[in-house]
PDB file of C-alpha atoms in Angstrom:
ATOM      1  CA  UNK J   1      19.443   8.824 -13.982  1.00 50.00           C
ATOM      2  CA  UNK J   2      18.025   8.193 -17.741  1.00 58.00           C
ATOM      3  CA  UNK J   3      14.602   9.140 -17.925  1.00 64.00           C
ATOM      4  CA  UNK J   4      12.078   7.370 -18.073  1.00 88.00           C
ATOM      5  CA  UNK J   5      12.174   5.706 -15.211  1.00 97.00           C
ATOM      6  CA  UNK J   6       9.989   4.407 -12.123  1.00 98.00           C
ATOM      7  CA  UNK J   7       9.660   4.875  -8.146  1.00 98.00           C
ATOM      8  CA  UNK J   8       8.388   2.607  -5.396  1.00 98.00           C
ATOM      9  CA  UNK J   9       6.742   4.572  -2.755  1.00 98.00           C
ATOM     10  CA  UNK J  10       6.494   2.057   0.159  1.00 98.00           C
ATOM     11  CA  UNK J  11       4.791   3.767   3.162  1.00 98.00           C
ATOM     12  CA  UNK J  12       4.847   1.847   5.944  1.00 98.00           C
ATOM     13  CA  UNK J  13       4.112   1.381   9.789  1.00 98.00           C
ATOM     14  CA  UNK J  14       5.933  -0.967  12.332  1.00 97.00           C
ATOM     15  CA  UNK J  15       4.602  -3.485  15.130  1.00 96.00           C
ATOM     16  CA  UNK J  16       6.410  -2.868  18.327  1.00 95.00           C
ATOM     17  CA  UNK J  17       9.383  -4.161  19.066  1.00 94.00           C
ATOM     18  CA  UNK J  18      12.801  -5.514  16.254  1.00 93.00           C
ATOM     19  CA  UNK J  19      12.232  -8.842  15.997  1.00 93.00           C
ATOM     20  CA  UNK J  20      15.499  -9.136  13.139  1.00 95.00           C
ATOM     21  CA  UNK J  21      13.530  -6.170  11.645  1.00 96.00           C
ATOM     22  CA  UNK J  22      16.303  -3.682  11.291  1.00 96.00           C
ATOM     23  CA  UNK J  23      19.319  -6.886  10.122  1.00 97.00           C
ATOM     24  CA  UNK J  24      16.368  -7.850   7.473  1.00 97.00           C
ATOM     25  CA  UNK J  25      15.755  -4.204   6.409  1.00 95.00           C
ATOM     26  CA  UNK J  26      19.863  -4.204   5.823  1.00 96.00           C
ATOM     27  CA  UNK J  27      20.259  -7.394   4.092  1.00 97.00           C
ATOM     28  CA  UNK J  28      16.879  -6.478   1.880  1.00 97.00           C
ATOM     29  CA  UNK J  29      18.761  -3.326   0.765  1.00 96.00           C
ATOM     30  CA  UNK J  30      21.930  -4.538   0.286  1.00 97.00           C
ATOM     31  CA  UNK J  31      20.162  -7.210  -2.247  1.00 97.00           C
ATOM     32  CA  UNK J  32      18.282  -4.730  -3.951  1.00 97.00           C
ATOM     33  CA  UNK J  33      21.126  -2.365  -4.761  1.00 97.00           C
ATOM     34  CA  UNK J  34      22.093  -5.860  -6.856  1.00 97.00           C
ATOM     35  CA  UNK J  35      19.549  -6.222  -8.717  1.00 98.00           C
ATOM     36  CA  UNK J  36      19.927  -5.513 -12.340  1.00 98.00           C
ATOM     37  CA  UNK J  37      17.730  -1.795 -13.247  1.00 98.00           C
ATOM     38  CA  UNK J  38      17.882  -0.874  -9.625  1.00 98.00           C
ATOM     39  CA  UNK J  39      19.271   2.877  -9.547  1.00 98.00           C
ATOM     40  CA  UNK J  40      18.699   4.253  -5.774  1.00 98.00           C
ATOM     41  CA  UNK J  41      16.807   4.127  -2.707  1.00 98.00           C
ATOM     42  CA  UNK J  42      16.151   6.210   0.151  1.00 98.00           C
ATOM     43  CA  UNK J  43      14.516   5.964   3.376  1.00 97.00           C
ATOM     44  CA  UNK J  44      13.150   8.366   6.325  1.00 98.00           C
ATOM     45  CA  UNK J  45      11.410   7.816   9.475  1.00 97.00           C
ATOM     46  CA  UNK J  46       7.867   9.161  10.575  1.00 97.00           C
ATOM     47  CA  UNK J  47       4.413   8.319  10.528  1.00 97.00           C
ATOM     48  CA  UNK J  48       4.260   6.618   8.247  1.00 98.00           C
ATOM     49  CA  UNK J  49       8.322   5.966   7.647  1.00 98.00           C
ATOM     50  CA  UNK J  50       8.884   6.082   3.949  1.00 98.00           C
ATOM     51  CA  UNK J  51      11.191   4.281   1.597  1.00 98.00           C
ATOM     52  CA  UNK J  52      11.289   5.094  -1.791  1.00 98.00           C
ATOM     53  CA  UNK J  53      13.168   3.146  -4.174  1.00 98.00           C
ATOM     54  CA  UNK J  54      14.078   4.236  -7.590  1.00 98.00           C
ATOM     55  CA  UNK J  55      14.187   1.773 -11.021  1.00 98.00           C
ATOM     56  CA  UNK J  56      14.589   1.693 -14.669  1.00 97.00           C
ATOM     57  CA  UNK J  57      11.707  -0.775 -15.841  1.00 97.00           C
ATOM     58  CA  UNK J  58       8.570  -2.074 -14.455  1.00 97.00           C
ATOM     59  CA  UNK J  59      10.401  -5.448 -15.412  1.00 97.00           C
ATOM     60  CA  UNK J  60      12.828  -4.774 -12.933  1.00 98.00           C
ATOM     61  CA  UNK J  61      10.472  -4.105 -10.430  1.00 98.00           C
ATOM     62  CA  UNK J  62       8.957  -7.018 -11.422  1.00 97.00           C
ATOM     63  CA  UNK J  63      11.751  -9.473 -11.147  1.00 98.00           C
ATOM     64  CA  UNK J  64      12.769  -7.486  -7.135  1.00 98.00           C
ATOM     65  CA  UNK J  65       9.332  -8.311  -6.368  1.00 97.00           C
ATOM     66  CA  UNK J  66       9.614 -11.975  -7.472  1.00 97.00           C
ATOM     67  CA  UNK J  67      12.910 -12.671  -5.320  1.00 97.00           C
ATOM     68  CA  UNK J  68      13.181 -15.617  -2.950  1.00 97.00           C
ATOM     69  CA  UNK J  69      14.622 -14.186  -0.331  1.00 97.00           C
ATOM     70  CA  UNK J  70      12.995 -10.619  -0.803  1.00 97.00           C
ATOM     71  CA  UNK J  71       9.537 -13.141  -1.189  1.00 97.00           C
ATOM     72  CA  UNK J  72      10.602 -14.366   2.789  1.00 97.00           C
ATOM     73  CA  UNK J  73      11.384 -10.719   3.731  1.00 97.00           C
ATOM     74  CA  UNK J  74       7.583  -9.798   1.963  1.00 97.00           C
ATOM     75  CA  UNK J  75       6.139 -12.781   3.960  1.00 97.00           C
ATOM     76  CA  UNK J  76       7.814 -11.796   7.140  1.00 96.00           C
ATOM     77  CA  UNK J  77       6.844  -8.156   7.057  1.00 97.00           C
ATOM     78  CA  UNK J  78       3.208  -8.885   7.164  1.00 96.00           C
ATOM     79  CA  UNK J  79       3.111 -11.359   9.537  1.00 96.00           C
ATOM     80  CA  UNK J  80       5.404  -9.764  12.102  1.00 96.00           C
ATOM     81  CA  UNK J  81       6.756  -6.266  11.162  1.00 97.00           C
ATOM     82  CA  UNK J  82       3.987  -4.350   9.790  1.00 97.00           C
ATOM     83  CA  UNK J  83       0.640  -3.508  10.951  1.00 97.00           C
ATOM     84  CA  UNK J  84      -0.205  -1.475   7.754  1.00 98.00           C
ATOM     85  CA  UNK J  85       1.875  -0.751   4.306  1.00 98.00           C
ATOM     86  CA  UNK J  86       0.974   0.800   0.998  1.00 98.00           C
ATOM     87  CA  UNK J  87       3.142   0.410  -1.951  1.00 98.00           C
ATOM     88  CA  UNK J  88       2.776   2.554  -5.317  1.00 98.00           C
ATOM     89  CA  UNK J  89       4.498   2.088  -8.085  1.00 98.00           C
ATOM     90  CA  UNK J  90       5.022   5.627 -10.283  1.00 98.00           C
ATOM     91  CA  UNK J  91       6.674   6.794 -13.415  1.00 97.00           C
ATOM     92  CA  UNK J  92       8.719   9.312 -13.124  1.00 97.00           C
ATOM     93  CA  UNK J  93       7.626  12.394 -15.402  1.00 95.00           C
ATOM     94  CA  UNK J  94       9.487  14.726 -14.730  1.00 94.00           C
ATOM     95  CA  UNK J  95      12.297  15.974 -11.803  1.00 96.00           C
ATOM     96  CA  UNK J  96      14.253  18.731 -11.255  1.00 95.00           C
ATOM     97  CA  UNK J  97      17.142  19.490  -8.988  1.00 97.00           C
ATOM     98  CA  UNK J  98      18.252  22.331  -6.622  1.00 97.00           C
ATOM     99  CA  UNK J  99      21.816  22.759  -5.100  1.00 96.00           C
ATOM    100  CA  UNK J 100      22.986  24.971  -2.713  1.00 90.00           C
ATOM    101  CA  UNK J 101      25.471  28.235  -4.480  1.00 73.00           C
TER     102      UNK J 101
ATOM    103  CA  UNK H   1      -7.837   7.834  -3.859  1.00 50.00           C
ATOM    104  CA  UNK H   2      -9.474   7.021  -7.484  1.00 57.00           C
ATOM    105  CA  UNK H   3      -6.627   6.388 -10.081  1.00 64.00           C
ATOM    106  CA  UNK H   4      -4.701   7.073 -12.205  1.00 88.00           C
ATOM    107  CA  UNK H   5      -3.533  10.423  -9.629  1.00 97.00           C
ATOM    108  CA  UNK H   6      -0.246  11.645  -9.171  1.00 98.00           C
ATOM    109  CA  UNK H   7       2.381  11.494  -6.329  1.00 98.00           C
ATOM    110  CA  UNK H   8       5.157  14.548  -6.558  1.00 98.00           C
ATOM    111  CA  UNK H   9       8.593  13.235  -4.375  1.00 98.00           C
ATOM    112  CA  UNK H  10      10.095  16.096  -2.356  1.00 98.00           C
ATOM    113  CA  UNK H  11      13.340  15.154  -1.041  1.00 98.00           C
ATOM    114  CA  UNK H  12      15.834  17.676   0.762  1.00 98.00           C
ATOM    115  CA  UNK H  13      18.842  18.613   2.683  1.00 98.00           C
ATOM    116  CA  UNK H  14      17.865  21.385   5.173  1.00 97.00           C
ATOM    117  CA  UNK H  15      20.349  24.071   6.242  1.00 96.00           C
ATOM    118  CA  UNK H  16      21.412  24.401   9.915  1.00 95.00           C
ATOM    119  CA  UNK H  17      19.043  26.210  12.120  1.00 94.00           C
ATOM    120  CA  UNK H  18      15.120  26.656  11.882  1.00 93.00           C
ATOM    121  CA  UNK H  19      14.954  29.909  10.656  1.00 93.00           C
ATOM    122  CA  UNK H  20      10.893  30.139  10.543  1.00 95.00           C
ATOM    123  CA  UNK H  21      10.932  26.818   8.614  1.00 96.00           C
ATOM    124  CA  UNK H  22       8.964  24.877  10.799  1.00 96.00           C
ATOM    125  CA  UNK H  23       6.373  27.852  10.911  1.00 97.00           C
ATOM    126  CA  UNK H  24       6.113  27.448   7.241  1.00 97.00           C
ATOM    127  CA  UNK H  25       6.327  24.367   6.480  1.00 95.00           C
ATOM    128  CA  UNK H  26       3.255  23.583   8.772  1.00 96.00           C
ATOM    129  CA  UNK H  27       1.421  26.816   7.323  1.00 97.00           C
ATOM    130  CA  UNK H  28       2.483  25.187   3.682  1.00 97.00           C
ATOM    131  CA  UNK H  29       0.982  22.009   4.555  1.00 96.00           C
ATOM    132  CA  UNK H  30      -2.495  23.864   5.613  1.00 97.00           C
ATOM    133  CA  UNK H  31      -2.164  25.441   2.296  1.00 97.00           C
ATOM    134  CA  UNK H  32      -1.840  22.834   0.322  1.00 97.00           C
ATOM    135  CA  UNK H  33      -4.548  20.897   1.428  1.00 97.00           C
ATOM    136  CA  UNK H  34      -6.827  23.371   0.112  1.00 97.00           C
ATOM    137  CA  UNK H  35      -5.729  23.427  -3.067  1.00 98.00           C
ATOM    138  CA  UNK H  36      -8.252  21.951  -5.468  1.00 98.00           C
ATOM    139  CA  UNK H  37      -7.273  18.203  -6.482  1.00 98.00           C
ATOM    140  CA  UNK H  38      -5.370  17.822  -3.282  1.00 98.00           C
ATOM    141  CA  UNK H  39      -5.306  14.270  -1.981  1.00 98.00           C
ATOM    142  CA  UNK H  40      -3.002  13.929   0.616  1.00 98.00           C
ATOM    143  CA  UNK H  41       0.673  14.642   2.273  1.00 98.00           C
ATOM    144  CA  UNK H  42       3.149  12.457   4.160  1.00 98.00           C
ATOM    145  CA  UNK H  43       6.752  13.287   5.833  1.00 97.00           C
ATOM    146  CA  UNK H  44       9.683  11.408   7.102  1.00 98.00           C
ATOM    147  CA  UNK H  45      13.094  12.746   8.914  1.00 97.00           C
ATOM    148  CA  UNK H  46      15.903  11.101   7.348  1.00 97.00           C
ATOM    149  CA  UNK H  47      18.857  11.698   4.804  1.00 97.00           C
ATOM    150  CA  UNK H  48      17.804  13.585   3.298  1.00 98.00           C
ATOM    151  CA  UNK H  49      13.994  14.136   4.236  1.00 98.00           C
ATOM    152  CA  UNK H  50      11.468  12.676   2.346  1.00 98.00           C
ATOM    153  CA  UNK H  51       7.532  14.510   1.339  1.00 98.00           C
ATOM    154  CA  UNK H  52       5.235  12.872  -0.474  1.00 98.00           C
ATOM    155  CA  UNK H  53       2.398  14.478  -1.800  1.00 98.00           C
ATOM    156  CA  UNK H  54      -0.755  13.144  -4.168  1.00 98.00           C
ATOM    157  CA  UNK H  55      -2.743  14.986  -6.483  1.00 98.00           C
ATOM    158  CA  UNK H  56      -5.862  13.968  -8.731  1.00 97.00           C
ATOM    159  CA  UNK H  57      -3.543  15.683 -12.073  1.00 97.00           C
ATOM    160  CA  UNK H  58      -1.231  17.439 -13.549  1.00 97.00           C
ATOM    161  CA  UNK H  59      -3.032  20.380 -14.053  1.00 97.00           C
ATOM    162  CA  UNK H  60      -3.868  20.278  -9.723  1.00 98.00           C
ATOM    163  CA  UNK H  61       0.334  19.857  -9.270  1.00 98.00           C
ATOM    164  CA  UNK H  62       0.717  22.938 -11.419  1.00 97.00           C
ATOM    165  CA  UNK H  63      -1.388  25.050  -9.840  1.00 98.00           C
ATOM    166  CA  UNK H  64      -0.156  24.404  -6.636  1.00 98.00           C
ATOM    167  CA  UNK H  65       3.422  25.286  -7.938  1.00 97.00           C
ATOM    168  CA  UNK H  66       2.227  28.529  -8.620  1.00 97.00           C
ATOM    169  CA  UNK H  67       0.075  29.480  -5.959  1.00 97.00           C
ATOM    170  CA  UNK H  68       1.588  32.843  -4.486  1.00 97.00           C
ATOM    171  CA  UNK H  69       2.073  32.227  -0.786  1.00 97.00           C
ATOM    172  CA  UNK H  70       3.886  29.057  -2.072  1.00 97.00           C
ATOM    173  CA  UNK H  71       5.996  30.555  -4.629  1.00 97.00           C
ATOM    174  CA  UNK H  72       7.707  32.850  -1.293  1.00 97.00           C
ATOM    175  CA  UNK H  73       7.925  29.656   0.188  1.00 97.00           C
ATOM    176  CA  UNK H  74       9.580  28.109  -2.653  1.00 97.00           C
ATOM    177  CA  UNK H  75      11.963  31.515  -3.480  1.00 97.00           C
ATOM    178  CA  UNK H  76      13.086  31.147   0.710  1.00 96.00           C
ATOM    179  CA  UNK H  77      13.269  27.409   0.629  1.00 97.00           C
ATOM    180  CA  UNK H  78      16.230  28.432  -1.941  1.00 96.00           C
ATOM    181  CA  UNK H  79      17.638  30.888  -0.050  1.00 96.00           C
ATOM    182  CA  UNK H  80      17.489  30.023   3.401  1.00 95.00           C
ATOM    183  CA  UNK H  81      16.428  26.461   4.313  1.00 97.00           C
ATOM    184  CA  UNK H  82      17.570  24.069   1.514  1.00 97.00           C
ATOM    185  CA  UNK H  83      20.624  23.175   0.721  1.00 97.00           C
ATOM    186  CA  UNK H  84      19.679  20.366  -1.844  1.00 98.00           C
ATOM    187  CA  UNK H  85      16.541  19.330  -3.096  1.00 98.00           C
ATOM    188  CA  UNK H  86      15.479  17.404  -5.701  1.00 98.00           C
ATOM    189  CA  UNK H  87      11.283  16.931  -6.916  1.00 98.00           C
ATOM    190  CA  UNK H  88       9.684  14.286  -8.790  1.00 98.00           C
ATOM    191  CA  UNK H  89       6.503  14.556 -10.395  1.00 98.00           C
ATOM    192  CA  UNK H  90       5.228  11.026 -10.859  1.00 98.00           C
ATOM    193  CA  UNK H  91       1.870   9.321 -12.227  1.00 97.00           C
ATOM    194  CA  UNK H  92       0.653   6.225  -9.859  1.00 97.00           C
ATOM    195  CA  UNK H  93       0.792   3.356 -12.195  1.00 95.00           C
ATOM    196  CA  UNK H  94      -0.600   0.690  -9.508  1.00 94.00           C
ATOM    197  CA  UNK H  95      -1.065   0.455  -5.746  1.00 96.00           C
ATOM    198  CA  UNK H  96      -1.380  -2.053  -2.705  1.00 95.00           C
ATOM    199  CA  UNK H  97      -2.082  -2.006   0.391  1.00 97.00           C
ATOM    200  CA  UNK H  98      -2.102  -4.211   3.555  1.00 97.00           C
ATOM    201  CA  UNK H  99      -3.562  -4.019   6.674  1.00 95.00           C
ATOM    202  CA  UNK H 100      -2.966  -6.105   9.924  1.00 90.00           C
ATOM    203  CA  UNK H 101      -5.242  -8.611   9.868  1.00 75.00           C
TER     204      UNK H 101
END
């Protein structure tokens, strides 16, 4: 990854129950990976579960944000699939990187 | 939280085995929130395992970093529990949040 770039901390907690939540969640990243200035995502499980998604613009961010069907997926997680979620957007200052050997 | 504060990503592989990592990561966790500028920690199981962390600056993240009983931590994270890691140091540009109505 080029520096600089951004991250979208989305911290979230579920309603009971899947109601399509885990085919949306697939579908939602499978469209984001598509999007032009996405560069990587990652998600874990816990209280809250965290996803964080990595991009090279706010503009991009912008324009993921503003996607129909990622606007239905946005409209769908509040009123069924959420009971609480924060989202931050950050600029990455700085990272570094350790491998095993 | 009062902005503009940080958010440092902590995302890792762990070796096989515990090892007294559980022990210390709990006793890290105490640690850190009594570091001065601490704002708050959040973990998720996945691949690879994601910790988020917030700080009110820089200067907070830093000292943190170099606090002694986290510095062993860090040196036996290296040798012993990790086996990829990668952090990101980040500054919160904006934030939402929702709540269930």
């Amino acid at each position: 990854m080029n520096k600089p770039y951004y991250s979208v901390i989305f911290t979230s907690k579920r309603t009971e129950g899947d109601d399509g939540y885990a085919h949306m969640a697939q579908k939602m990243e499978e469209l984001a990976k598509q999007q032009e200035g996405f560069l990587g995502i990652e998600s874990a499980q816990g209280e809250p579960n965290i996803t964080v998604s990595y991009w090279e613009s706010l503009e991009a961010i912008k324009n993921w944000k503003a996607n129909t069907a990622h606007l239905y997926a946005q409209e769908k997680g509040k009123q069924d699939w959420y009971s609480w979620f924060k989202v931050r957007v950050c600029k990455v200052e700085r990272e570094y990187e350790f491998f095993k050997g």
